[in-house]
Structure formats: structure tokens, C-alpha cells
Short mmCIF file of C-alpha atoms and ligand atoms in Angstrom, two decimals:
data_model
loop_
_atom_site.label_atom_id
_atom_site.label_comp_id
_atom_site.label_asym_id
_atom_site.label_seq_id
_atom_site.Cartn_x
_atom_site.Cartn_y
_atom_site.Cartn_z
CA UNK G 1 -25.83 9.40 -43.50
CA UNK G 2 -23.07 7.40 -41.66
CA UNK G 3 -20.71 9.53 -39.78
CA UNK G 4 -17.14 7.72 -39.00
CA UNK G 5 -15.19 8.78 -36.22
CA UNK G 6 -11.61 8.23 -35.57
CA UNK G 7 -11.19 5.24 -33.05
CA UNK G 8 -9.67 7.29 -30.63
CA UNK G 9 -12.24 10.21 -30.27
CA UNK G 10 -13.21 11.10 -26.92
CA UNK G 11 -17.07 11.11 -25.56
CA UNK G 12 -17.09 14.89 -25.47
CA UNK G 13 -16.51 15.11 -29.12
CA UNK G 14 -18.90 12.38 -30.07
CA UNK G 15 -21.64 14.46 -27.77
CA UNK G 16 -20.80 17.57 -30.24
CA UNK G 17 -22.06 15.58 -33.40
CA UNK G 18 -25.12 14.02 -31.68
CA UNK G 19 -26.18 17.23 -30.38
CA UNK G 20 -25.64 18.91 -34.03
CA UNK G 21 -27.50 16.26 -35.48
CA UNK G 22 -30.39 16.69 -32.99
CA UNK G 23 -30.50 20.42 -33.19
CA UNK G 24 -31.13 20.27 -36.68
CA UNK G 25 -34.14 17.74 -35.94
CA UNK G 26 -32.54 14.69 -37.27
CA UNK G 27 -32.54 11.51 -35.23
CA UNK G 28 -29.02 10.86 -34.42
CA UNK G 29 -28.10 7.15 -33.52
CA UNK G 30 -24.86 6.08 -31.88
CA UNK G 31 -23.39 3.03 -32.65
CA UNK G 32 -20.11 2.28 -31.23
CA UNK G 33 -18.46 -0.72 -32.62
CA UNK G 34 -15.22 -2.51 -32.26
CA UNK G 35 -13.19 -1.37 -35.07
CA UNK G 36 -14.70 2.03 -35.29
CA UNK G 37 -17.26 4.55 -34.08
CA UNK G 38 -20.04 4.98 -36.02
CA UNK G 39 -23.01 7.82 -35.87
CA UNK G 40 -26.13 7.68 -37.85
CA UNK G 41 -27.94 10.36 -38.66
CA UNK G 42 -31.51 10.05 -39.91
CA UNK G 43 -33.71 12.60 -41.96
CA UNK G 44 -32.92 14.80 -44.69
CA UNK G 45 -29.71 14.30 -46.14
CA UNK G 46 -29.64 17.95 -47.73
CA UNK G 47 -29.90 19.37 -44.17
CA UNK G 48 -26.74 17.44 -42.85
CA UNK G 49 -24.66 18.38 -46.05
CA UNK G 50 -24.59 21.88 -44.58
CA UNK G 51 -23.34 21.15 -41.39
CA UNK G 52 -19.79 20.78 -42.72
CA UNK G 53 -19.20 18.15 -40.07
CA UNK G 54 -16.38 16.50 -42.10
CA UNK G 55 -14.54 19.71 -40.95
CA UNK G 56 -14.14 18.40 -37.49
CA UNK G 57 -10.62 16.96 -36.55
CA UNK G 58 -12.04 13.79 -34.94
CA UNK G 59 -14.50 13.10 -38.21
CA UNK G 60 -12.72 10.45 -40.42
CA UNK G 61 -15.39 9.95 -43.23
CA UNK G 62 -18.84 10.84 -44.10
CA UNK G 63 -20.99 8.57 -46.11
CA UNK G 64 -24.17 8.75 -47.73
CA UNK G 65 -26.83 5.41 -47.06
CA UNK G 66 -27.71 5.07 -51.07
CA UNK G 67 -30.45 2.77 -49.95
CA UNK G 68 -33.96 3.91 -48.98
CA UNK G 69 -33.68 1.80 -45.66
CA UNK G 70 -31.04 3.26 -43.23
CA UNK G 71 -31.40 1.29 -39.77
CA UNK G 72 -31.75 -2.10 -41.13
CA UNK G 73 -28.87 -1.71 -43.98
CA UNK G 74 -25.42 -3.33 -42.95
CA UNK G 75 -23.75 -0.08 -43.96
CA UNK G 76 -25.65 1.41 -41.18
CA UNK G 77 -24.27 -1.51 -38.71
CA UNK G 78 -21.85 -3.94 -39.60
CA UNK G 79 -21.90 -6.33 -36.92
CA UNK G 80 -24.47 -9.15 -36.98
CA UNK G 81 -27.69 -7.85 -34.46
CA UNK G 82 -28.04 -10.84 -32.12
CA UNK G 83 -31.61 -10.65 -30.25
CA UNK G 84 -31.63 -12.48 -26.95
CA UNK G 85 -34.96 -13.87 -26.16
CA UNK G 86 -34.98 -15.16 -22.51
CA UNK G 87 -31.42 -16.76 -23.21
CA UNK G 88 -31.92 -17.71 -26.77
CA UNK G 89 -29.67 -15.76 -28.84
CA UNK G 90 -31.17 -15.46 -32.51
CA UNK G 91 -28.75 -14.47 -34.70
CA UNK G 92 -25.92 -16.03 -33.10
CA UNK G 93 -27.02 -19.86 -32.55
CA UNK G 94 -29.20 -21.55 -34.94
CA UNK G 95 -32.51 -21.35 -33.68
CA UNK G 96 -35.50 -23.63 -34.15
CA UNK G 97 -39.04 -22.62 -33.33
CA UNK G 98 -41.93 -25.44 -33.98
CA UNK G 99 -45.15 -26.22 -32.89
CA UNK G 100 -48.73 -26.22 -34.22
CA UNK G 101 -50.10 -23.85 -36.79
CA UNK G 102 -52.80 -22.73 -34.40
CA UNK G 103 -53.51 -23.27 -30.60
CA UNK G 104 -56.74 -25.52 -30.70
CA UNK G 105 -56.67 -26.92 -27.11
CA UNK G 106 -54.66 -27.50 -24.07
CA UNK G 107 -54.16 -31.11 -24.81
CA UNK G 108 -53.26 -30.56 -28.54
CA UNK G 109 -50.85 -27.81 -27.21
CA UNK G 110 -48.89 -29.45 -24.42
CA UNK G 111 -48.59 -33.17 -26.27
CA UNK G 112 -46.87 -31.19 -29.46
CA UNK G 113 -44.95 -28.64 -27.38
CA UNK G 114 -43.30 -31.51 -25.04
CA UNK G 115 -42.44 -33.29 -28.14
CA UNK G 116 -40.98 -30.10 -29.81
CA UNK G 117 -39.08 -29.68 -26.73
CA UNK G 118 -37.50 -32.94 -26.34
CA UNK G 119 -36.59 -32.73 -30.27
CA UNK G 120 -34.55 -29.88 -29.41
CA UNK G 121 -36.56 -26.90 -30.33
CA UNK G 122 -35.90 -23.35 -28.60
CA UNK G 123 -39.56 -21.50 -29.27
CA UNK G 124 -42.89 -22.58 -29.21
CA UNK G 125 -45.14 -21.35 -31.96
CA UNK G 126 -48.94 -21.21 -31.96
CA UNK G 127 -51.29 -19.19 -33.61
CA UNK G 128 -54.31 -17.82 -31.34
CA UNK G 129 -55.27 -14.95 -34.00
CA UNK G 130 -55.29 -16.70 -37.46
CA UNK G 131 -55.88 -14.77 -40.37
CA UNK G 132 -57.78 -17.35 -42.54
CA UNK G 133 -58.24 -17.04 -46.37
CA UNK G 134 -61.86 -17.55 -45.38
CA UNK G 135 -64.18 -16.05 -42.91
CA UNK G 136 -65.65 -19.58 -42.06
CA UNK G 137 -62.39 -21.23 -41.08
CA UNK G 138 -60.95 -21.54 -37.95
CA UNK G 139 -60.12 -18.19 -36.60
CA UNK G 140 -58.40 -19.41 -33.67
CA UNK G 141 -59.00 -19.24 -29.58
CA UNK G 142 -58.00 -15.29 -29.16
CA UNK G 143 -57.08 -14.51 -25.92
CA UNK G 144 -57.66 -18.19 -24.60
CA UNK G 145 -55.10 -19.22 -27.07
CA UNK G 146 -52.63 -16.46 -25.70
CA UNK G 147 -53.06 -17.93 -22.01
CA UNK G 148 -52.72 -21.89 -23.16
CA UNK G 149 -49.51 -20.70 -25.02
CA UNK G 150 -48.04 -18.92 -22.05
CA UNK G 151 -49.08 -21.58 -19.80
CA UNK G 152 -47.49 -24.51 -21.72
CA UNK G 153 -44.60 -22.32 -22.62
CA UNK G 154 -43.87 -21.50 -18.72
CA UNK G 155 -44.36 -25.27 -17.59
CA UNK G 156 -41.65 -26.44 -20.34
CA UNK G 157 -39.22 -23.47 -20.23
CA UNK G 158 -39.79 -22.63 -23.75
CA UNK G 159 -40.34 -19.08 -25.28
CA UNK G 160 -43.31 -18.70 -26.98
CA UNK G 161 -44.13 -16.83 -30.46
CA UNK G 162 -47.24 -15.95 -31.62
CA UNK G 163 -48.80 -13.78 -34.49
CA UNK G 164 -50.45 -10.24 -34.03
CA UNK G 165 -53.45 -9.44 -36.75
CA UNK G 166 -54.17 -6.17 -35.53
CA UNK G 167 -52.89 -2.65 -33.95
CA UNK G 168 -55.65 -3.11 -31.53
CA UNK G 169 -54.47 -6.59 -30.19
CA UNK G 170 -50.86 -5.55 -30.05
CA UNK G 171 -50.51 -5.03 -26.30
CA UNK G 172 -52.54 -7.79 -25.43
CA UNK G 173 -50.40 -10.53 -27.64
CA UNK G 174 -47.14 -8.61 -26.07
CA UNK G 175 -48.53 -9.68 -22.77
CA UNK G 176 -48.24 -13.29 -23.06
CA UNK G 177 -45.78 -13.71 -26.03
CA UNK G 178 -42.16 -13.59 -26.08
CA UNK G 179 -41.98 -13.16 -29.63
CA UNK G 180 -44.58 -11.19 -31.82
CA UNK G 181 -45.00 -12.50 -35.37
CA UNK G 182 -46.34 -10.37 -38.29
CA UNK G 183 -47.82 -12.53 -40.89
CA UNK G 184 -47.42 -12.20 -44.79
CA UNK G 185 -50.72 -10.73 -44.89
CA UNK G 186 -49.79 -7.93 -42.65
CA UNK G 187 -45.91 -7.04 -43.94
CA UNK G 188 -47.05 -3.87 -44.99
CA UNK G 189 -49.90 -3.21 -42.28
CA UNK G 190 -48.20 -0.12 -41.29
CA UNK G 191 -50.00 1.06 -38.35
CA UNK G 192 -49.30 -2.60 -37.35
CA UNK G 193 -45.67 -2.25 -37.95
CA UNK G 194 -45.55 1.25 -36.24
CA UNK G 195 -47.24 0.04 -33.19
CA UNK G 196 -45.02 -3.01 -32.89
CA UNK G 197 -42.01 -0.29 -33.07
CA UNK G 198 -43.21 1.19 -29.75
CA UNK G 199 -43.72 -2.15 -27.83
CA UNK G 200 -40.07 -3.37 -28.41
CA UNK G 201 -40.45 -6.76 -27.81
CA UNK G 202 -38.62 -8.74 -30.86
CA UNK G 203 -40.75 -9.20 -33.82
CA UNK G 204 -40.64 -11.94 -36.39
CA UNK G 205 -41.50 -10.25 -39.38
CA UNK G 206 -42.59 -12.44 -42.33
CA UNK G 207 -42.33 -11.46 -46.12
CA UNK G 208 -45.43 -10.47 -48.05
CA UNK G 209 -46.35 -13.28 -50.09
CA UNK G 210 -45.75 -10.87 -53.13
CA UNK G 211 -43.24 -8.25 -51.59
CA UNK G 212 -39.96 -7.50 -52.94
CA UNK G 213 -36.72 -7.73 -50.80
CA UNK G 214 -36.94 -3.95 -50.32
CA UNK G 215 -40.57 -3.73 -49.24
CA UNK G 216 -39.62 -6.27 -46.47
CA UNK G 217 -36.64 -4.07 -45.54
CA UNK G 218 -38.78 -1.00 -45.55
CA UNK G 219 -41.45 -2.86 -43.44
CA UNK G 220 -38.51 -3.73 -40.89
CA UNK G 221 -37.50 -0.06 -41.23
CA UNK G 222 -41.00 1.01 -39.94
CA UNK G 223 -40.61 -1.11 -37.08
CA UNK G 224 -36.85 0.02 -35.94
CA UNK G 225 -37.91 3.86 -36.83
CA UNK G 226 -40.11 3.54 -33.92
CA UNK G 227 -37.41 2.34 -31.40
CA UNK G 228 -37.64 -1.04 -31.76
CA UNK G 229 -34.38 -2.56 -32.99
CA UNK G 230 -35.44 -6.16 -32.23
CA UNK G 231 -36.50 -7.42 -35.68
CA UNK G 232 -36.11 -10.92 -37.16
CA UNK G 233 -36.71 -11.25 -40.74
CA UNK G 234 -38.64 -14.45 -42.26
CA UNK G 235 -38.92 -15.71 -45.54
CA UNK G 236 -41.70 -17.53 -46.17
CA UNK G 237 -42.45 -18.47 -49.64
CA UNK G 238 -43.98 -16.05 -52.41
CA UNK G 239 -46.46 -16.49 -55.03
CA UNK G 240 -45.27 -17.16 -58.66
CA UNK G 241 -46.77 -18.88 -61.69
CA UNK G 242 -45.86 -22.06 -59.94
CA UNK G 243 -49.06 -24.09 -58.23
CA UNK G 244 -47.48 -27.12 -57.42
CA UNK G 245 -46.48 -26.11 -54.04
CA UNK G 246 -48.33 -23.72 -52.03
CA UNK G 247 -45.67 -20.97 -52.12
CA UNK G 248 -42.19 -21.10 -54.02
CA UNK G 249 -39.28 -20.62 -51.32
CA UNK G 250 -37.22 -18.28 -52.61
CA UNK G 251 -34.10 -19.36 -50.82
CA UNK G 252 -31.68 -16.90 -52.39
CA UNK G 253 -32.65 -14.01 -50.65
CA UNK G 254 -31.42 -15.72 -47.50
CA UNK G 255 -27.83 -14.64 -48.43
CA UNK G 256 -28.71 -11.74 -50.19
CA UNK G 257 -30.65 -10.47 -47.00
CA UNK G 258 -27.48 -11.39 -45.04
CA UNK G 259 -25.50 -9.14 -47.18
CA UNK G 260 -27.98 -6.12 -46.99
CA UNK G 261 -28.83 -6.37 -43.29
CA UNK G 262 -27.56 -7.14 -39.99
CA UNK G 263 -30.94 -8.30 -38.82
CA UNK G 264 -31.28 -12.15 -38.52
CA UNK G 265 -33.02 -14.14 -41.10
CA UNK G 266 -34.92 -17.30 -40.68
CA UNK G 267 -36.88 -19.32 -42.96
CA UNK G 268 -40.38 -21.06 -42.78
CA UNK G 269 -40.32 -24.12 -44.97
CA UNK G 270 -44.05 -25.01 -43.96
CA UNK G 271 -45.69 -22.39 -45.53
CA UNK G 272 -43.25 -21.87 -48.23
CA UNK G 273 -43.76 -25.45 -49.42
CA UNK G 274 -47.33 -26.36 -48.07
CA UNK G 275 -46.44 -29.76 -48.56
CA UNK G 276 -45.09 -31.97 -45.34
CA UNK G 277 -42.66 -34.27 -47.59
CA UNK G 278 -40.63 -31.09 -48.64
CA UNK G 279 -40.69 -29.37 -45.18
CA UNK G 280 -37.20 -31.32 -44.02
CA UNK G 281 -35.45 -30.96 -47.21
CA UNK G 282 -36.27 -27.15 -47.50
CA UNK G 283 -35.38 -26.91 -43.81
CA UNK G 284 -31.86 -28.18 -44.32
CA UNK G 285 -31.53 -26.24 -47.51
CA UNK G 286 -32.08 -23.10 -45.62
CA UNK G 287 -29.44 -23.85 -42.77
CA UNK G 288 -26.93 -24.49 -45.66
CA UNK G 289 -28.20 -21.25 -47.43
CA UNK G 290 -27.22 -19.43 -44.23
CA UNK G 291 -30.25 -18.73 -42.29
CA UNK G 292 -30.21 -18.12 -38.68
CA UNK G 293 -32.98 -20.49 -37.89
CA UNK G 294 -36.29 -22.12 -38.78
CA UNK G 295 -40.05 -21.96 -38.14
CA UNK G 296 -41.85 -24.97 -38.46
CA UNK G 297 -45.43 -26.42 -38.15
CA UNK G 298 -45.51 -29.90 -36.08
CA UNK G 299 -48.53 -31.38 -34.92
CA UNK G 300 -49.21 -34.57 -32.91
CA UNK G 301 -51.76 -35.67 -35.17
CA UNK G 302 -51.64 -33.44 -38.10
CA UNK G 303 -55.10 -35.09 -39.53
CA UNK G 304 -56.82 -33.60 -36.94
CA UNK G 305 -55.45 -30.26 -37.42
CA UNK G 306 -58.05 -27.59 -37.59
CA UNK G 307 -55.35 -25.67 -39.69
CA UNK G 308 -52.01 -26.46 -41.99
CA UNK G 309 -52.52 -30.47 -41.44
CA UNK G 310 -50.88 -30.90 -44.89
CA UNK G 311 -47.87 -29.34 -44.04
CA UNK G 312 -47.38 -30.00 -40.60
CA UNK G 313 -44.72 -32.53 -39.59
CA UNK G 314 -45.17 -35.72 -37.33
CA UNK G 315 -43.76 -35.51 -34.16
CA UNK G 316 -41.19 -38.25 -35.25
CA UNK G 317 -40.39 -36.69 -38.52
CA UNK G 318 -39.47 -33.43 -36.84
CA UNK G 319 -37.28 -35.35 -34.35
CA UNK G 320 -35.58 -36.80 -37.40
CA UNK G 321 -34.82 -33.68 -39.06
CA UNK G 322 -33.35 -31.59 -36.03
CA UNK G 323 -30.93 -34.60 -35.77
CA UNK G 324 -29.80 -33.77 -39.36
CA UNK G 325 -29.64 -30.06 -38.85
CA UNK G 326 -27.61 -30.97 -35.84
CA UNK G 327 -24.92 -32.62 -38.08
CA UNK G 328 -25.33 -29.60 -40.68
CA UNK G 329 -25.06 -27.30 -38.39
CA UNK G 330 -21.51 -28.53 -37.31
CA UNK G 331 -20.35 -28.34 -40.76
CA UNK G 332 -21.65 -25.31 -41.35
CA UNK G 333 -19.90 -23.79 -38.51
CA UNK G 334 -23.11 -22.88 -36.45
CA UNK G 335 -23.70 -23.14 -33.21
CA UNK G 336 -27.04 -25.07 -32.21
CA UNK G 337 -27.93 -27.10 -29.03
C1 PEP E 401 -48.80 -19.14 -39.82
O1 PEP E 401 -47.49 -19.05 -39.36
O2 PEP E 401 -49.17 -19.79 -38.88
C2 PEP E 401 -48.80 -18.25 -40.87
C3 PEP E 401 -50.27 -17.68 -40.85
O3 PEP E 401 -48.06 -17.89 -41.45
P1 PEP E 401 -47.79 -16.75 -42.82
O4 PEP E 401 -48.46 -15.56 -42.49
O5 PEP E 401 -46.30 -16.98 -43.51
O6 PEP E 401 -49.01 -17.26 -43.88
MN1 MN E 402 -50.15 -21.95 -40.86
#
């Protein structure tokens, strides 16, 4: 439920409402906006209805939140959420995260990271724990991979993002990474989501390969309801009848999500297509569709990549794409460094 207070409401009156909500074992949320003061109350709406809050003189309106997700909803928070990751403002400027699918060794990571940095990437990606379809495929370097990622990120002054695949390893990953990625296979790993909600580092939540928009938003709600409001959503393609591409990029959900939620939305054209030649066109389409950023696989030598070489861009392709994105950002009224 959303309680909208008159603009001039004093702090003592705001506290009256917050306390009433708490006394009834509901969770209060104070969301001061520029135009209005909004108080959220999470929990059983029937209890709230009995409190007669609309009788208070400083209450302007009370609105039910009709969606099953609350904290995630734009009804709850009108302004865009901006997540500041050491100076990179996700949700404000157009952010590009790039790097190899997996951290393979120091040389591979360093060469690739230097090239993406030179081309203008803001965040370095690289998996240390790889959730592979086959148990016989490369599973990632684990903690050694995390250490390499942090080392190279620090050397090049790049923020780093990497995937967390289990609640047990979440704290360890959080020691090294600036953004924690939840992969498509774990979007509904609720124990993991709850753990990440407690850790409070920014989380990039990828859409499950067969998840609906509502399921994606409810997964984000899991993280936020534990206290971590720094969630970035990511469309990375879904399973359809079409097998000509690895997945089907569902670009329509980008503007749809921007309506439904205040959270930043980014697109992964690499896993969405699985085909190198399709990555740049879909990356550009994502920007124009209103995405807040991209996460793209780049490898200095894709033929030798231990995973996802087919969809990894060569550094010069990534560089050309970045130049094009900068032009598109300008005409789309987006900030891009
Ligand atoms: C990845 O980013 O390397 C990855 C495994 O992504 P997804 O979870 O979208 O398949
Ligand atoms: Mn990959």
C-alpha cells in the first residue's frame, strides 16, 4: 500500500505514520520524492485498511499496490533508481560491461580487459564460477579467478562483475566483485536471492530463460525485500521454438520493464543471440529500445576461448561497436562516456 502525504507534512507527522505501520507488524518504507512524500507499507493490506490512515489531515491519498511485486514497482518509487558503483552511475549514464565469458588465466584477462577499457567499457566482466550445461565443460577457476578479476580490475581502474552460483559462495564472491551477477539458471534460486539481499552489493539479475516478466520482477523483489535495493535487471534472451539463434532476444520487455519498474534494465546481446555477427546489431537496438546498458562478451582470441567463443566479439569489433553506440547515445539523449 502507498500512502501519499501532503508536501508540507512535518517530520513528527511522518513518524506517526511510520510508527503505526511498525506497530502493526508491517514494514514501513520512507520514500521522500521531489514532488511528494510517499510512505510504503509492506505486508497484509487488510491490516492496513483497518488503521484509517486516510483520516489523518496530512494524508493526501492511499493507494493499493495491485501488483504482486511492491518495492520493485514504479508505483512505489517513481524516480529511476541510480546505482553508483564507484563512480559509474548505472541507471543514469549508458553503461557497458564487457570482457570474456570466463576468466581463463592472467594473460587472457589482462589483454582482453585492456582492450575493452581502451574502447570505453565501464565495467569488466568475467566468470569465475561457470554454470555449464555439461559437467565435463570448463567450470571456471573459482577463487583464483576472483583474485585475477580483482587484480586486473584494480590495475585498470575498472569495476568488476562476476557470477555467483550458490548461497555458500556469495560472501566470498562479494569480497572480490563490485557487482554480483545472478545467471539465468539461478533467477529463481530463492536462497541465493535472499542471501544477496543481505549482502547489499549491487546485483545484476538475469532473466530466467523461461521466466515471465512478472517472475523476473518477483525475483528482484526477493532481493529487495531483504534490504538490498541495488538491483539491475538484465534481458539475456529466452527459449522459444526458434533454434536459429541461441535464444530469442525479447527486446520488447525493455520499454515494458521501464514502465513497470524504477530499476535499471540492461541487455546481454551475447547470450541472447549466441552468434558473433548478431551481437552488435542487437546491442545497438537495445540502446535505442531504452536499455540503460549492455553486458557483452569480448575475447582477445575467441577461437581459443574455453566458453562462448562463438558469440565473443574480437576487440576491434567491440571497439567499432562502442563508437557506434556513442553516436546512438547522443541522438537518443543518453549520457555515455
Ligand atoms: C554469462 O554471463 O556468462 C552467463 C552464463 O550468462 P547467462 O546466465 O545469461 O547464461
Ligand atoms: Mn557466457
